[in-house]
PDB file of N, CA and C in Angstrom:
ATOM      1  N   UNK O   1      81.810 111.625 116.971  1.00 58.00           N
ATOM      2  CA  UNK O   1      83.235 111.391 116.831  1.00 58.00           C
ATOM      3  C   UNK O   1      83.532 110.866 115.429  1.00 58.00           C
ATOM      4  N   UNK O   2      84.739 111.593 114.848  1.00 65.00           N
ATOM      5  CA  UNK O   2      85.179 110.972 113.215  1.00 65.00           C
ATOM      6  C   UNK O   2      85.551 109.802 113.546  1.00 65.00           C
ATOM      7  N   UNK O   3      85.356 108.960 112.881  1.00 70.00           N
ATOM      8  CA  UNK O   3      86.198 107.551 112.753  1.00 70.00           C
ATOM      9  C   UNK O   3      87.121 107.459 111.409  1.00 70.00           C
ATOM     10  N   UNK O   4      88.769 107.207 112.349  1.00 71.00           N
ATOM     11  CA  UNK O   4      89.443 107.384 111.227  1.00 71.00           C
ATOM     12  C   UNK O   4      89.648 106.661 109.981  1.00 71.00           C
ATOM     13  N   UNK O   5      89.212 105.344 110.639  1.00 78.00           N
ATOM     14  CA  UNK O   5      89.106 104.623 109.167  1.00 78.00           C
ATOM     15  C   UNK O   5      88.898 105.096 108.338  1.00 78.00           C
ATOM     16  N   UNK O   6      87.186 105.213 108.438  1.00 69.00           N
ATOM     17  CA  UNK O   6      86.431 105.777 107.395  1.00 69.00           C
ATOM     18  C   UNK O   6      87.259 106.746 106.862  1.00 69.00           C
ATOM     19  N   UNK O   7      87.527 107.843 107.801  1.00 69.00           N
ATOM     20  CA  UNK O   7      88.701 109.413 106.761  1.00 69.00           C
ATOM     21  C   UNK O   7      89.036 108.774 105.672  1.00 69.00           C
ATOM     22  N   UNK O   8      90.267 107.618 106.557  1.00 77.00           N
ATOM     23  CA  UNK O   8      91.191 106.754 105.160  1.00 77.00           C
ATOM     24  C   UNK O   8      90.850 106.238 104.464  1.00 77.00           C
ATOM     25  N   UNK O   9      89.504 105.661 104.256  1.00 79.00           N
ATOM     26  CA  UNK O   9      88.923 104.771 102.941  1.00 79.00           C
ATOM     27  C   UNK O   9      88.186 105.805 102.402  1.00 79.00           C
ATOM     28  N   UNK O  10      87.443 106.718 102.315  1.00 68.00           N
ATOM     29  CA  UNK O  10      87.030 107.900 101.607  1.00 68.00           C
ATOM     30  C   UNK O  10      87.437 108.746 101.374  1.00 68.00           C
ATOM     31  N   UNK O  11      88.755 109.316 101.862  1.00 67.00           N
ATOM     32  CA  UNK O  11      89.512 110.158 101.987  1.00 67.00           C
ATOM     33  C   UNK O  11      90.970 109.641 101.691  1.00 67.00           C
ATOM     34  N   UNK O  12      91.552 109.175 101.341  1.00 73.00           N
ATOM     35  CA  UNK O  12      92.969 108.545 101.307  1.00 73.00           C
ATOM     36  C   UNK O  12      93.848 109.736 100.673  1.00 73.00           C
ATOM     37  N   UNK O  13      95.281 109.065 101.311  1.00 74.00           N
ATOM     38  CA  UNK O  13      96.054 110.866 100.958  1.00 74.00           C
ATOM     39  C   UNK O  13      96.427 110.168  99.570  1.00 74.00           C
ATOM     40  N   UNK O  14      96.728 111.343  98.811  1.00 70.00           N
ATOM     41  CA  UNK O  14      96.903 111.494  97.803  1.00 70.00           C
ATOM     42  C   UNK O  14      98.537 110.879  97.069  1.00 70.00           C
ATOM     43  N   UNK O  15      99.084 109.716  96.778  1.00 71.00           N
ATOM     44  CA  UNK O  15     100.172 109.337  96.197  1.00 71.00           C
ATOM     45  C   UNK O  15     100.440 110.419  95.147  1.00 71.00           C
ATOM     46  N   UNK O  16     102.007 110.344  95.233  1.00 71.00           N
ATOM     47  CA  UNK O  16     102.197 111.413  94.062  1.00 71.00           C
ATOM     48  C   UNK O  16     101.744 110.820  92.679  1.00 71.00           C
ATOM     49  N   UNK O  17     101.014 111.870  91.813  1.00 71.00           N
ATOM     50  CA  UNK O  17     100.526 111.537  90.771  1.00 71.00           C
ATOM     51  C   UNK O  17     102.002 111.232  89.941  1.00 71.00           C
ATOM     52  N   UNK O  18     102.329 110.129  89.442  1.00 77.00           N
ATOM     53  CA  UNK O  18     102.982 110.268  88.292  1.00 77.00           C
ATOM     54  C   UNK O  18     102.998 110.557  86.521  1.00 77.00           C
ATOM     55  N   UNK O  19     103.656 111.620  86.145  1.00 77.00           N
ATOM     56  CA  UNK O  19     103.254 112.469  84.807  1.00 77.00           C
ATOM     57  C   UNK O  19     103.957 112.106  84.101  1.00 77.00           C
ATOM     58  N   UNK O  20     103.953 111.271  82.999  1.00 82.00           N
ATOM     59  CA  UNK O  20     104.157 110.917  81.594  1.00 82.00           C
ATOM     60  C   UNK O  20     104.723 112.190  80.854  1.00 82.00           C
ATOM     61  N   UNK O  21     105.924 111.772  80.382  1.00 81.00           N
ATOM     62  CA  UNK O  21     106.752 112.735  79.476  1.00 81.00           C
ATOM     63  C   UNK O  21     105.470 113.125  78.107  1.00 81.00           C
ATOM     64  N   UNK O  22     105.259 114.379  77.662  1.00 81.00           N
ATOM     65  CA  UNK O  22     104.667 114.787  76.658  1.00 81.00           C
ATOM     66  C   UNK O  22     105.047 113.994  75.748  1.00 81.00           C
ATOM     67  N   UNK O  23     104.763 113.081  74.895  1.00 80.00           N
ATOM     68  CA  UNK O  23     105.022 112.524  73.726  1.00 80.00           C
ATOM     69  C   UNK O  23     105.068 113.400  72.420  1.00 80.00           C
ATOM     70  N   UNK O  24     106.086 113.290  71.506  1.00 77.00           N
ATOM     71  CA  UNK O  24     105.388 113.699  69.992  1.00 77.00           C
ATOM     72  C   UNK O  24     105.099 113.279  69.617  1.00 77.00           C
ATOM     73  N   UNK O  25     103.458 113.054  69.028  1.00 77.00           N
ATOM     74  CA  UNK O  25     102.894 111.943  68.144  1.00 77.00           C
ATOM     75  C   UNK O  25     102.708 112.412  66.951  1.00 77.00           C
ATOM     76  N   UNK O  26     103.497 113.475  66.135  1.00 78.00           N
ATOM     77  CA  UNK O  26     103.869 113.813  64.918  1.00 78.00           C
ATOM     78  C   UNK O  26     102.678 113.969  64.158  1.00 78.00           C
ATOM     79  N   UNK O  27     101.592 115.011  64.851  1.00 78.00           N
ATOM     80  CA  UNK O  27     100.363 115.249  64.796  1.00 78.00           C
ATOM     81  C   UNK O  27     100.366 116.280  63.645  1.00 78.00           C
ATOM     82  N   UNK O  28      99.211 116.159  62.901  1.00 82.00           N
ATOM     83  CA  UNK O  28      99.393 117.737  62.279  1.00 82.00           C
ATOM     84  C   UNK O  28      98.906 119.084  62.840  1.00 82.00           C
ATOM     85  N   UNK O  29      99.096 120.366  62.914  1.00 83.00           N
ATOM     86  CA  UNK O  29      98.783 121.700  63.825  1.00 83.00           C
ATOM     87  C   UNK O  29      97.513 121.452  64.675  1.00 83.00           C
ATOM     88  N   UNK O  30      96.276 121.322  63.754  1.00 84.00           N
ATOM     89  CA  UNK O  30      95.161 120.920  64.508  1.00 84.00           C
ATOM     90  C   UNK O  30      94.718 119.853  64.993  1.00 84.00           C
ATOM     91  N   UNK O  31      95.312 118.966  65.226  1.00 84.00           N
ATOM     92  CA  UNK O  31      94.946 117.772  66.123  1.00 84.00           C
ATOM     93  C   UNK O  31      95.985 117.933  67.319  1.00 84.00           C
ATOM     94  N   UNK O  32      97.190 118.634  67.264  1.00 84.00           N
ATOM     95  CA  UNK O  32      98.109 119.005  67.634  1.00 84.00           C
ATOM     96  C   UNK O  32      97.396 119.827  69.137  1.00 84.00           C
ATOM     97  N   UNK O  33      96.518 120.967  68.177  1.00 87.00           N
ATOM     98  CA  UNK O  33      96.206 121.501  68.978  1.00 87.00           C
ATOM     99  C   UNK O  33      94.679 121.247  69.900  1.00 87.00           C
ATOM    100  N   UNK O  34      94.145 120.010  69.609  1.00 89.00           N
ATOM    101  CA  UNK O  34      92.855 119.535  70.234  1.00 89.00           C
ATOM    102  C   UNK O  34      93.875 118.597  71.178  1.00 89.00           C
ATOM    103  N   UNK O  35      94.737 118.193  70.683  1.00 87.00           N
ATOM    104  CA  UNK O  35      95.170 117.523  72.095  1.00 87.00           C
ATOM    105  C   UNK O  35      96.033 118.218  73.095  1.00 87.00           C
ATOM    106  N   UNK O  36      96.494 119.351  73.096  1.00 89.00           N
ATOM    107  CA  UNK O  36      96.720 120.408  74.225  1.00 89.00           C
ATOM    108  C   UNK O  36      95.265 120.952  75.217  1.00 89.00           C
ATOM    109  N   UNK O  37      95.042 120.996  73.768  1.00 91.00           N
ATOM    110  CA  UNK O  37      93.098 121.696  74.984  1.00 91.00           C
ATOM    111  C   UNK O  37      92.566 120.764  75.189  1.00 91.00           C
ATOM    112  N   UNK O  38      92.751 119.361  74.812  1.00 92.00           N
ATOM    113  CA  UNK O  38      91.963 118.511  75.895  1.00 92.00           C
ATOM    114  C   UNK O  38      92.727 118.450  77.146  1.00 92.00           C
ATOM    115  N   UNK O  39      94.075 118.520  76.838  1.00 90.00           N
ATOM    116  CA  UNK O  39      95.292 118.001  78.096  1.00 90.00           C
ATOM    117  C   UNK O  39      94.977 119.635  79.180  1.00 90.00           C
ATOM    118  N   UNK O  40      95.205 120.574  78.769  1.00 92.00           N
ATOM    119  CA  UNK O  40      94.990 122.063  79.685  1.00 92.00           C
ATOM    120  C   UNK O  40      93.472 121.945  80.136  1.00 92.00           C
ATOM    121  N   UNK O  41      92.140 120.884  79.559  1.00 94.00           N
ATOM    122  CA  UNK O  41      91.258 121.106  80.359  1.00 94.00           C
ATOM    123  C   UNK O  41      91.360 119.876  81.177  1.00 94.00           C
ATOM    124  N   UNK O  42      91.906 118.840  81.348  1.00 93.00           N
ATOM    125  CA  UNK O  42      92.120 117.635  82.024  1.00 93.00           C
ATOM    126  C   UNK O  42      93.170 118.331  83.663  1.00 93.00           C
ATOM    127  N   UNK O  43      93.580 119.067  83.202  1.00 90.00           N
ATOM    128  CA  UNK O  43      94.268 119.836  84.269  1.00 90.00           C
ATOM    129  C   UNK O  43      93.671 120.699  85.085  1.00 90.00           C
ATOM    130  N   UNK O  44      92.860 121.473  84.343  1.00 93.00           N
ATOM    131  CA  UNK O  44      92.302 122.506  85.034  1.00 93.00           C
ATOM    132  C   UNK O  44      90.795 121.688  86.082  1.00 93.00           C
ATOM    133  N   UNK O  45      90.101 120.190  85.433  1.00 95.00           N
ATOM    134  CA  UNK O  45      89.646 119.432  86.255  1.00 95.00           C
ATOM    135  C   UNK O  45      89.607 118.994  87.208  1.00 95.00           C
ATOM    136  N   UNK O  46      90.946 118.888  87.476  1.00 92.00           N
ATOM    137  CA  UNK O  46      92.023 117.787  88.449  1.00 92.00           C
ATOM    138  C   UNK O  46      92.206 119.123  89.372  1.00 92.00           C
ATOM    139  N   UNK O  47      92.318 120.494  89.001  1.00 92.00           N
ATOM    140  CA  UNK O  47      92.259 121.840  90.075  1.00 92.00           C
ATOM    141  C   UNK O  47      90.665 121.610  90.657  1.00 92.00           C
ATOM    142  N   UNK O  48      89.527 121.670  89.775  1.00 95.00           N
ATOM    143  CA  UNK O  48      88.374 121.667  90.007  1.00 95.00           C
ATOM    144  C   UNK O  48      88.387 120.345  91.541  1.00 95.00           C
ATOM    145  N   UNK O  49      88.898 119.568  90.929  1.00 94.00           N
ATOM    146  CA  UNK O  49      88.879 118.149  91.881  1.00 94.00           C
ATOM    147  C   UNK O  49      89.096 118.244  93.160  1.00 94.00           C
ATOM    148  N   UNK O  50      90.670 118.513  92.864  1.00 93.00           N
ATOM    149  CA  UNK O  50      91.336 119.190  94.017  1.00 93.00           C
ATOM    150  C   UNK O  50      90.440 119.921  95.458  1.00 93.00           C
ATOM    151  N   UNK O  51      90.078 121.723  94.824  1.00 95.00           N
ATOM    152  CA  UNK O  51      89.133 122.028  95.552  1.00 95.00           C
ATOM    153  C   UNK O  51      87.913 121.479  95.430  1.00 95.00           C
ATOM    154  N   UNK O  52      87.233 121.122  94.673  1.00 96.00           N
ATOM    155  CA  UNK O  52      86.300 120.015  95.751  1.00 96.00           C
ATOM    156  C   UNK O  52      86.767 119.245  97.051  1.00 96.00           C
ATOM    157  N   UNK O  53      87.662 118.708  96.614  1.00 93.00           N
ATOM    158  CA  UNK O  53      87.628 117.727  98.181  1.00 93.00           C
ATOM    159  C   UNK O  53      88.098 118.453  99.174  1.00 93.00           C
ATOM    160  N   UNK O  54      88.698 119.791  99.202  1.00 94.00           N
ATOM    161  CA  UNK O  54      89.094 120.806 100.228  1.00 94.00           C
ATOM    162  C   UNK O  54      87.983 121.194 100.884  1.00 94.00           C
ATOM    163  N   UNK O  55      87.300 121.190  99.802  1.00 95.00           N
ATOM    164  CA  UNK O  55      85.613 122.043 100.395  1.00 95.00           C
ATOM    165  C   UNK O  55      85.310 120.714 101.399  1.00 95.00           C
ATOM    166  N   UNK O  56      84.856 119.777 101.095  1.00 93.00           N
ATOM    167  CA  UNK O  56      84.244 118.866 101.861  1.00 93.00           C
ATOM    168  C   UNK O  56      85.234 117.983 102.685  1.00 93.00           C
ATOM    169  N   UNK O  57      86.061 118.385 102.828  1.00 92.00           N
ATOM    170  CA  UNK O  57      87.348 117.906 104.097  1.00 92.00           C
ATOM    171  C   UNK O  57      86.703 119.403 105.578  1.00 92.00           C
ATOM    172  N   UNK O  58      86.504 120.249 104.661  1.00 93.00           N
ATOM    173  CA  UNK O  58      86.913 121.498 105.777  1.00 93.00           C
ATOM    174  C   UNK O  58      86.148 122.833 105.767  1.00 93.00           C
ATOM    175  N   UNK O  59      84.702 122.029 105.330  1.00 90.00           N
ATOM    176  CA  UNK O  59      84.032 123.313 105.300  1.00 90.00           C
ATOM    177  C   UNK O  59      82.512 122.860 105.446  1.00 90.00           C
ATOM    178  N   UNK O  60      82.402 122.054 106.629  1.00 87.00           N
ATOM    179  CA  UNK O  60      80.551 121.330 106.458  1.00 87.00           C
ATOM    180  C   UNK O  60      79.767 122.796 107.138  1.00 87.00           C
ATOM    181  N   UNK O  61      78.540 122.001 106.257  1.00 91.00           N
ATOM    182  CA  UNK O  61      78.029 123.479 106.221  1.00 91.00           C
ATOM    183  C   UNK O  61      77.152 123.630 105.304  1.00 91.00           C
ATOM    184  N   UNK O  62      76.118 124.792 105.089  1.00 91.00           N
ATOM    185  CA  UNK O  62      75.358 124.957 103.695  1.00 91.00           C
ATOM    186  C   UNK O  62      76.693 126.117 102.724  1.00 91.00           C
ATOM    187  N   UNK O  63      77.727 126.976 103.301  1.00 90.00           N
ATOM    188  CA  UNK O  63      78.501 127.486 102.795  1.00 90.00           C
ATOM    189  C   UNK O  63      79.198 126.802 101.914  1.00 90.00           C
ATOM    190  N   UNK O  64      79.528 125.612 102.933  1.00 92.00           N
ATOM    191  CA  UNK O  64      80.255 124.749 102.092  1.00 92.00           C
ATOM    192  C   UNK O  64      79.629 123.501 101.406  1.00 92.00           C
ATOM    193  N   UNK O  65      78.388 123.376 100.929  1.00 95.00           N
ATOM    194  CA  UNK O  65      77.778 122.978 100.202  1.00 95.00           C
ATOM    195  C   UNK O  65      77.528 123.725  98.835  1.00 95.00           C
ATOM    196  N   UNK O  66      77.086 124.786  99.322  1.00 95.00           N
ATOM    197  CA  UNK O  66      77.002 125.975  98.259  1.00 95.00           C
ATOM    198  C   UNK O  66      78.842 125.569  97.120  1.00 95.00           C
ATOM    199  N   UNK O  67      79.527 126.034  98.023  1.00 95.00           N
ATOM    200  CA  UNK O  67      80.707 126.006  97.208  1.00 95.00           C
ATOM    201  C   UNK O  67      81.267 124.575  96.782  1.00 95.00           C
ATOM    202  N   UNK O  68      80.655 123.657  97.102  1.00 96.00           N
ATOM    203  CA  UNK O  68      81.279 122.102  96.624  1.00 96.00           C
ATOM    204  C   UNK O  68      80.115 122.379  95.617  1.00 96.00           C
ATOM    205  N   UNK O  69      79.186 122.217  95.993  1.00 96.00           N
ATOM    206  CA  UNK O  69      78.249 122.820  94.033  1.00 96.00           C
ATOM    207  C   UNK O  69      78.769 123.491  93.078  1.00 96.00           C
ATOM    208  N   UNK O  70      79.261 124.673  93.611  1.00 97.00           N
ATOM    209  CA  UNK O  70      80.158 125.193  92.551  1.00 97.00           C
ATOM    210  C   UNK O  70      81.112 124.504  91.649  1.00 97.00           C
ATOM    211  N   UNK O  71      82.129 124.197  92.550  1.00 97.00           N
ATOM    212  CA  UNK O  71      83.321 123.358  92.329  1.00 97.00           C
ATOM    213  C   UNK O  71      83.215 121.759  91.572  1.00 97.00           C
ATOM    214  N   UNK O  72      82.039 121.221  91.664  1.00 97.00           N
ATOM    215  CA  UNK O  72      81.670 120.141  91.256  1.00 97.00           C
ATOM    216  C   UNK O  72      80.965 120.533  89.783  1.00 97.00           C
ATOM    217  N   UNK O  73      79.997 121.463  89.744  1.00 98.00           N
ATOM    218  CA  UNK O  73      79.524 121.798  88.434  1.00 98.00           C
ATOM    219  C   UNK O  73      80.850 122.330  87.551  1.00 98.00           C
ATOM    220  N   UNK O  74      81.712 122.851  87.610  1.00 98.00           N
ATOM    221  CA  UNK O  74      83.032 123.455  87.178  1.00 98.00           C
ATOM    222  C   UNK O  74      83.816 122.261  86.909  1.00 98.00           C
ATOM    223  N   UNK O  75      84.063 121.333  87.594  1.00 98.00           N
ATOM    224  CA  UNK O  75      84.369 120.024  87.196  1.00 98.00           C
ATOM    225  C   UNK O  75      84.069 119.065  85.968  1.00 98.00           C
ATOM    226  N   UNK O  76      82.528 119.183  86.168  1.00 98.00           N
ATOM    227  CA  UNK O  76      81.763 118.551  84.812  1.00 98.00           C
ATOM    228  C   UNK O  76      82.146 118.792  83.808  1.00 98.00           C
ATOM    229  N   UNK O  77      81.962 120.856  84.044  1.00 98.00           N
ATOM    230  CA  UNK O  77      82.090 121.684  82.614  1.00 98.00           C
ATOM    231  C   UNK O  77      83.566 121.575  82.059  1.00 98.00           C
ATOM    232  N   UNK O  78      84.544 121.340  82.723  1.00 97.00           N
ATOM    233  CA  UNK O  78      86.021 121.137  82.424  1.00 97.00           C
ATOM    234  C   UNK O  78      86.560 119.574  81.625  1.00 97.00           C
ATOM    235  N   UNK O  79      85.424 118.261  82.320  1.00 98.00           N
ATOM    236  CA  UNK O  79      85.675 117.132  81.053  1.00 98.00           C
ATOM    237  C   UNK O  79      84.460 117.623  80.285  1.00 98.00           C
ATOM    238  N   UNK O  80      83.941 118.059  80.416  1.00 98.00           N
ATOM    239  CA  UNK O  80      83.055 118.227  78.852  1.00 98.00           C
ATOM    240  C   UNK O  80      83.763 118.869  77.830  1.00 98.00           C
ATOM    241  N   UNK O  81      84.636 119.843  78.207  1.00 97.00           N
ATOM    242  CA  UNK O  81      85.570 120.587  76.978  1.00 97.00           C
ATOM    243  C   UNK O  81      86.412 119.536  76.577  1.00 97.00           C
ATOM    244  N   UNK O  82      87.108 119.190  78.041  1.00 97.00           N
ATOM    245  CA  UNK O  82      88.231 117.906  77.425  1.00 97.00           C
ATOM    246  C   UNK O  82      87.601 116.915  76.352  1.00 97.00           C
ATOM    247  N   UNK O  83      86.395 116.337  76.739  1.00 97.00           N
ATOM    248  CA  UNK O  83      85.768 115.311  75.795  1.00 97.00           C
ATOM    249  C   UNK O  83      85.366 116.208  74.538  1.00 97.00           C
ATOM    250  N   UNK O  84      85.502 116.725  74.128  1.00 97.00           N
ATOM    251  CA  UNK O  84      84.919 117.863  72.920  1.00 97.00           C
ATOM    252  C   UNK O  84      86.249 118.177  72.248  1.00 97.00           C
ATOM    253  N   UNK O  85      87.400 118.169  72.749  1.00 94.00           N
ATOM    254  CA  UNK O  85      88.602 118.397  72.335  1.00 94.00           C
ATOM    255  C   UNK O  85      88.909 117.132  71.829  1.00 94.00           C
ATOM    256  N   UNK O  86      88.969 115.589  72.641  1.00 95.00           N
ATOM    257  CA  UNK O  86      88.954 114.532  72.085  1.00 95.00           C
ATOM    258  C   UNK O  86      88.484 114.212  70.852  1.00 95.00           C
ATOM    259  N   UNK O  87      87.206 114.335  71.051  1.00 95.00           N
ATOM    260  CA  UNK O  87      86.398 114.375  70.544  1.00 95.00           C
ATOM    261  C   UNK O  87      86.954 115.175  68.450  1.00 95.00           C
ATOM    262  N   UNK O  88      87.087 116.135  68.736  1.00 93.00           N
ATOM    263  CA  UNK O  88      88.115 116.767  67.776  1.00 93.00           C
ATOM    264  C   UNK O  88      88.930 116.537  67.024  1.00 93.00           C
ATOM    265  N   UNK O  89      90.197 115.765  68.133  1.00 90.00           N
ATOM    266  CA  UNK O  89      91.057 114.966  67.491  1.00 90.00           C
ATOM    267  C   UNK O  89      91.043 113.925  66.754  1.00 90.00           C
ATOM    268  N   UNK O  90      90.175 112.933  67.013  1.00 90.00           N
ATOM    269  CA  UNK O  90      89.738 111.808  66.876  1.00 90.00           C
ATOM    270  C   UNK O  90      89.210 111.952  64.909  1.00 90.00           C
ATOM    271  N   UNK O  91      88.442 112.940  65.328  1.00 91.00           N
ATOM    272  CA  UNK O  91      88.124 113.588  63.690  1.00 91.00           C
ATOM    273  C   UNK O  91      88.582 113.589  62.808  1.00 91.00           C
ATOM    274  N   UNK O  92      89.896 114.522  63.245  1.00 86.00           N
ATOM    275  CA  UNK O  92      91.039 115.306  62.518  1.00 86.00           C
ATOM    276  C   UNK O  92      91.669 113.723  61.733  1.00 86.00           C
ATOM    277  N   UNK O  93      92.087 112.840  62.959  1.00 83.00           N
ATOM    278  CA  UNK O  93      92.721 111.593  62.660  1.00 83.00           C
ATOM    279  C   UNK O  93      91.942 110.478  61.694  1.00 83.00           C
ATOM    280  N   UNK O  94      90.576 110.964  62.236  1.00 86.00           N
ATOM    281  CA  UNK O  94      89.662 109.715  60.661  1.00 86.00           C
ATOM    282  C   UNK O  94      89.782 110.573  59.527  1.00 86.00           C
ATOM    283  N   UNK O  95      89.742 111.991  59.951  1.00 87.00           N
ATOM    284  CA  UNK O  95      89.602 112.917  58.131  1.00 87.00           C
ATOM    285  C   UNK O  95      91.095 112.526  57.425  1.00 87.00           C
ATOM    286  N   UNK O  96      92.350 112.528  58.739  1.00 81.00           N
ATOM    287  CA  UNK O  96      93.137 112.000  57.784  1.00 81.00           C
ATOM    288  C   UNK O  96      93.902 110.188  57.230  1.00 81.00           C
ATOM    289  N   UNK O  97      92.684 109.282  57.950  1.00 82.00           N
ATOM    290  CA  UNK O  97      92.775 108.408  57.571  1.00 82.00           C
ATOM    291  C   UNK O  97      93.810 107.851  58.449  1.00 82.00           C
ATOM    292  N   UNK O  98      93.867 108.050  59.715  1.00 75.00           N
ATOM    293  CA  UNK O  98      94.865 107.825  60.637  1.00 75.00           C
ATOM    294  C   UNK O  98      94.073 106.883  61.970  1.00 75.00           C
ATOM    295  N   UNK O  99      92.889 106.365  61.627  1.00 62.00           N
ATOM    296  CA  UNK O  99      92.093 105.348  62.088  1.00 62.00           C
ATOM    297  C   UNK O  99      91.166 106.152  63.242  1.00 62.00           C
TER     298      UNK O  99
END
């Protein structure tokens, strides 16, 4: 038998995320543009995320092991771009003396 607690402390529903107005931080083109592709892979993570926990809400199983592997390695690979895009910016901003 599930015990629902547990659901709710490992599982808790999801509050609406609240999203921060895009700022202009009066970037120049290419830092401009490392911080979109970090932000479009921070998103596409949070999809990765997403289905993960679909998989393992509703699919026990080696199928659904198989595919939470998937979904979890796809995850990784999605902040690793984001951090590489950071990563980028951060550059752009010491090359231009912007700390």
């Amino acid at each position: 038998m599930i015990n629902l607690v547990a659901v709710e402390t490992f599982d808790p529903p999801e509050p609406e995320i609240e999203r921060q107005p895009y700022a202009d931080a009066g970037l120049i083109d290419r830092a401009e543009a490392e911080r979109l592709a970090a932000l479009h892979h921070v998103n596409r993570a949070r999809v990765c995320l997403a289905k993960l926990a679909d998989v393992l809400r509703a699919e026990p199983g080696p199928e659904g092991d198989e595919a939470a592997d998937g979904w979890a390695d796809l995850f990784g690979k999605e902040c690793e771009q984001a951090g590489t895009h950071i990563a980028g910016l951060r550059s752009v901003r010491e090359c231009r003396g912007e700390g």
